[in-house]
GROMACS .gro file of C-alpha atoms in nm:
model
  181
    1MET     CA    1  -3.976   5.490   4.647
    2LYS     CA    2  -3.734   5.738   4.696
    3ALA     CA    3  -3.435   5.584   4.837
    4PHE     CA    4  -3.073   5.778   5.038
    5ILE     CA    5  -2.840   5.529   5.006
    6THR     CA    6  -2.492   5.582   5.220
    7GLY     CA    7  -2.188   5.483   5.079
    8GLY     CA    8  -2.349   5.449   4.761
    9CYS     CA    9  -2.085   5.401   4.522
   10GLY     CA   10  -1.907   5.134   4.715
   11PHE     CA   11  -1.980   4.810   4.548
   12VAL     CA   12  -2.298   4.667   4.712
   13GLY     CA   13  -2.404   5.068   4.727
   14ALA     CA   14  -2.386   5.045   4.417
   15HIS     CA   15  -2.524   4.714   4.275
   16THR     CA   16  -2.825   4.806   4.516
   17ALA     CA   17  -2.848   5.129   4.359
   18ALA     CA   18  -2.878   4.901   4.077
   19ALA     CA   19  -3.130   4.711   4.136
   20LEU     CA   20  -3.319   4.981   4.265
   21LEU     CA   21  -3.311   5.209   3.932
   22GLU     CA   22  -3.419   4.873   3.784
   23ALA     CA   23  -3.704   4.814   3.949
   24GLY     CA   24  -3.802   5.207   3.913
   25HIS     CA   25  -3.731   5.392   4.304
   26GLN     CA   26  -3.555   5.699   4.270
   27VAL     CA   27  -3.226   5.666   4.377
   28PHE     CA   28  -3.071   5.914   4.605
   29ILE     CA   29  -2.635   5.878   4.648
   30TYR     CA   30  -2.444   6.009   4.987
   31ASP     CA   31  -2.030   5.925   4.971
   32ASN     CA   32  -1.768   6.087   5.136
   33LEU     CA   33  -1.541   5.876   4.817
   34SER     CA   34  -1.302   5.735   5.090
   35ASN     CA   35  -1.352   5.345   5.030
   36SER     CA   36  -1.538   5.384   4.687
   37TYR     CA   37  -1.464   5.571   4.298
   38GLN     CA   38  -1.682   5.818   4.129
   39ASP     CA   39  -1.633   5.606   3.854
   40ALA     CA   40  -1.961   5.378   3.993
   41LEU     CA   41  -2.154   5.717   4.024
   42GLU     CA   42  -2.074   5.745   3.623
   43ALA     CA   43  -2.157   5.385   3.564
   44LEU     CA   44  -2.499   5.426   3.740
   45GLN     CA   45  -2.567   5.740   3.508
   46GLY     CA   46  -2.491   5.546   3.173
   47ILE     CA   47  -2.736   5.204   3.294
   48SER     CA   48  -2.978   5.410   3.410
   49GLY     CA   49  -2.983   5.699   3.133
   50ILE     CA   50  -3.018   5.999   3.409
   51ARG     CA   51  -2.813   6.192   3.648
   52LEU     CA   52  -2.824   6.056   3.965
   53PRO     CA   53  -2.885   6.304   4.279
   54PHE     CA   54  -2.519   6.244   4.427
   55VAL     CA   55  -2.372   6.459   4.738
   56GLN     CA   56  -2.004   6.409   4.871
   57GLY     CA   57  -2.022   6.387   5.210
   58ASP     CA   58  -1.887   6.207   5.567
   59ILE     CA   59  -2.134   6.019   5.765
   60ARG     CA   60  -1.993   6.179   6.040
   61ASP     CA   61  -2.079   6.573   5.930
   62GLY     CA   62  -2.449   6.568   6.171
   63GLU     CA   63  -2.547   6.876   5.976
   64ARG     CA   64  -2.452   6.819   5.613
   65LEU     CA   65  -2.610   6.464   5.664
   66LEU     CA   66  -2.912   6.644   5.816
   67GLN     CA   67  -2.989   6.871   5.571
   68THR     CA   68  -2.939   6.646   5.252
   69LEU     CA   69  -3.185   6.414   5.421
   70LYS     CA   70  -3.360   6.668   5.504
   71ALA     CA   71  -3.347   6.750   5.089
   72SER     CA   72  -3.371   6.455   4.948
   73GLU     CA   73  -3.691   6.380   5.147
   74PRO     CA   74  -3.629   5.975   5.096
   75ASP     CA   75  -3.826   5.678   5.274
   76VAL     CA   76  -3.561   5.475   5.358
   77VAL     CA   77  -3.226   5.491   5.446
   78PHE     CA   78  -2.943   5.240   5.305
   79HIS     CA   79  -2.634   5.264   5.471
   80PHE     CA   80  -2.383   5.093   5.358
   81ALA     CA   81  -2.094   5.323   5.485
   82ALA     CA   82  -1.821   5.208   5.704
   83LEU     CA   83  -1.424   5.107   5.688
   84LYS     CA   84  -1.433   4.771   5.632
   85SER     CA   85  -1.132   4.584   5.603
   86ILE     CA   86  -1.095   4.309   5.899
   87SER     CA   87  -0.719   4.373   5.865
   88GLU     CA   88  -0.630   4.727   5.908
   89SER     CA   89  -0.923   4.787   6.179
   90PHE     CA   90  -0.686   4.608   6.362
   91GLU     CA   91  -0.433   4.914   6.288
   92LYS     CA   92  -0.647   5.148   6.338
   93PRO     CA   93  -0.921   5.106   6.527
   94LEU     CA   94  -1.022   5.440   6.690
   95ASP     CA   95  -1.115   5.513   6.280
   96TYR     CA   96  -1.276   5.195   6.267
   97TYR     CA   97  -1.547   5.296   6.592
   98ASP     CA   98  -1.465   5.639   6.501
   99VAL     CA   99  -1.670   5.567   6.123
  100ASN     CA  100  -1.888   5.303   6.183
  101VAL     CA  101  -2.061   5.346   6.528
  102SER     CA  102  -2.014   5.711   6.571
  103GLY     CA  103  -2.087   5.773   6.184
  104THR     CA  104  -2.420   5.551   6.227
  105VAL     CA  105  -2.516   5.713   6.556
  106THR     CA  106  -2.513   6.038   6.368
  107LEU     CA  107  -2.723   5.888   6.023
  108LEU     CA  108  -2.988   5.760   6.342
  109LYS     CA  109  -3.015   6.056   6.431
  110ALA     CA  110  -3.045   6.245   6.166
  111MET     CA  111  -3.343   6.030   6.045
  112GLN     CA  112  -3.496   6.064   6.389
  113SER     CA  113  -3.465   6.428   6.313
  114CYS     CA  114  -3.622   6.416   5.980
  115GLY     CA  115  -3.898   6.121   6.121
  116LEU     CA  116  -3.766   5.845   5.881
  117LYS     CA  117  -3.849   5.473   6.036
  118ARG     CA  118  -3.698   5.228   5.736
  119LEU     CA  119  -3.350   5.129   5.710
  120VAL     CA  120  -3.156   4.835   5.582
  121PHE     CA  121  -2.823   4.862   5.696
  122SER     CA  122  -2.482   4.656   5.603
  123SER     CA  123  -2.371   4.432   5.882
  124SER     CA  124  -2.095   4.110   5.782
  125VAL     CA  125  -2.108   3.777   5.917
  126ALA     CA  126  -1.770   3.907   6.116
  127VAL     CA  127  -2.008   3.941   6.438
  128TYR     CA  128  -2.023   3.578   6.423
  129PRO     CA  129  -1.705   3.439   6.647
  130GLU     CA  130  -1.492   3.272   6.483
  131ASN     CA  131  -1.544   2.892   6.600
  132SER     CA  132  -1.911   2.918   6.491
  133PRO     CA  133  -2.053   2.606   6.183
  134SER     CA  134  -1.983   2.710   5.869
  135PRO     CA  135  -2.210   2.735   5.684
  136CYS     CA  136  -2.398   2.954   5.986
  137SER     CA  137  -2.747   2.941   5.954
  138GLU     CA  138  -2.965   3.253   6.037
  139SER     CA  139  -3.105   3.108   6.294
  140VAL     CA  140  -2.788   3.125   6.490
  141SER     CA  141  -2.828   3.422   6.678
  142SER     CA  142  -2.466   3.417   6.927
  143VAL     CA  143  -2.272   3.743   6.832
  144GLY     CA  144  -1.917   3.763   6.958
  145ALA     CA  145  -1.659   3.950   6.696
  146SER     CA  146  -1.308   3.935   6.793
  147ARG     CA  147  -1.180   4.169   6.520
  148PRO     CA  148  -1.252   4.515   6.519
  149TYR     CA  149  -1.418   4.571   6.193
  150GLY     CA  150  -1.675   4.313   6.362
  151GLU     CA  151  -1.746   4.454   6.699
  152THR     CA  152  -1.809   4.756   6.520
  153LYS     CA  153  -2.116   4.628   6.334
  154VAL     CA  154  -2.178   4.364   6.675
  155ILE     CA  155  -2.269   4.750   6.859
  156ILE     CA  156  -2.477   4.836   6.552
  157GLU     CA  157  -2.678   4.606   6.548
  158ARG     CA  158  -2.718   4.590   6.932
  159LEU     CA  159  -2.782   4.932   6.825
  160LEU     CA  160  -3.078   4.909   6.598
  161THR     CA  161  -3.204   4.657   6.832
  162ARG     CA  162  -3.225   4.865   7.165
  163LEU     CA  163  -3.353   5.161   6.941
  164SER     CA  164  -3.648   4.955   6.776
  165GLU     CA  165  -3.725   4.808   7.116
  166SER     CA  166  -3.768   5.221   7.258
  167LYS     CA  167  -3.903   5.334   6.901
  168PRO     CA  168  -4.152   5.059   6.750
  169ASP     CA  169  -4.257   5.234   6.493
  170LEU     CA  170  -3.870   5.239   6.309
  171SER     CA  171  -3.828   4.942   6.145
  172SER     CA  172  -3.422   4.834   6.008
  173VAL     CA  173  -3.324   4.524   5.835
  174ILE     CA  174  -3.000   4.360   5.921
  175LEU     CA  175  -2.826   4.207   5.635
  176ARG     CA  176  -2.523   3.944   5.744
  177PHE     CA  177  -2.337   4.053   5.421
  178CYS     CA  178  -1.947   3.676   5.375
  179ASN     CA  179  -1.892   3.836   5.078
  180PRO     CA  180  -2.084   4.010   4.876
  181ALA     CA  181  -1.872   3.978   4.494
   0.00000   0.00000   0.00000
């Protein structure tokens, strides 16, 4: 399997890449390095013994993203690129909506142009209302974020739900991380 990982140099992306490589899959990493470090890519290459394909690019750059997806010909996209600080999202809500929501829309359009139909999305427990039970059961479907970061994740989850309703051949998995570390 060929996996395309947005945000592949971040914590979750790099660990996912390592697990995929260990399982014998091919990995392509796409990251703008604003929330991550190229050291992660170098560490992955050191562990795997192979030079991993990497493009430094932003998910909001539709043309570059489309060209990169076409060139890498993945079977599945792991979407981990996002701004991620809850406190910062209050200070910079426009940035969070732009990167997280608009960037995801750009990615989904590029995937559609390439005929890609498999997506794994990194969401967050920040989608749950603050008064949700803890620990939260997987059967809890009520979402209602009160923070800009969580709101962006709710919007994306709803978008993926609506998209899969209109395009039943699209397969998406939503991961709601609490603290991946």
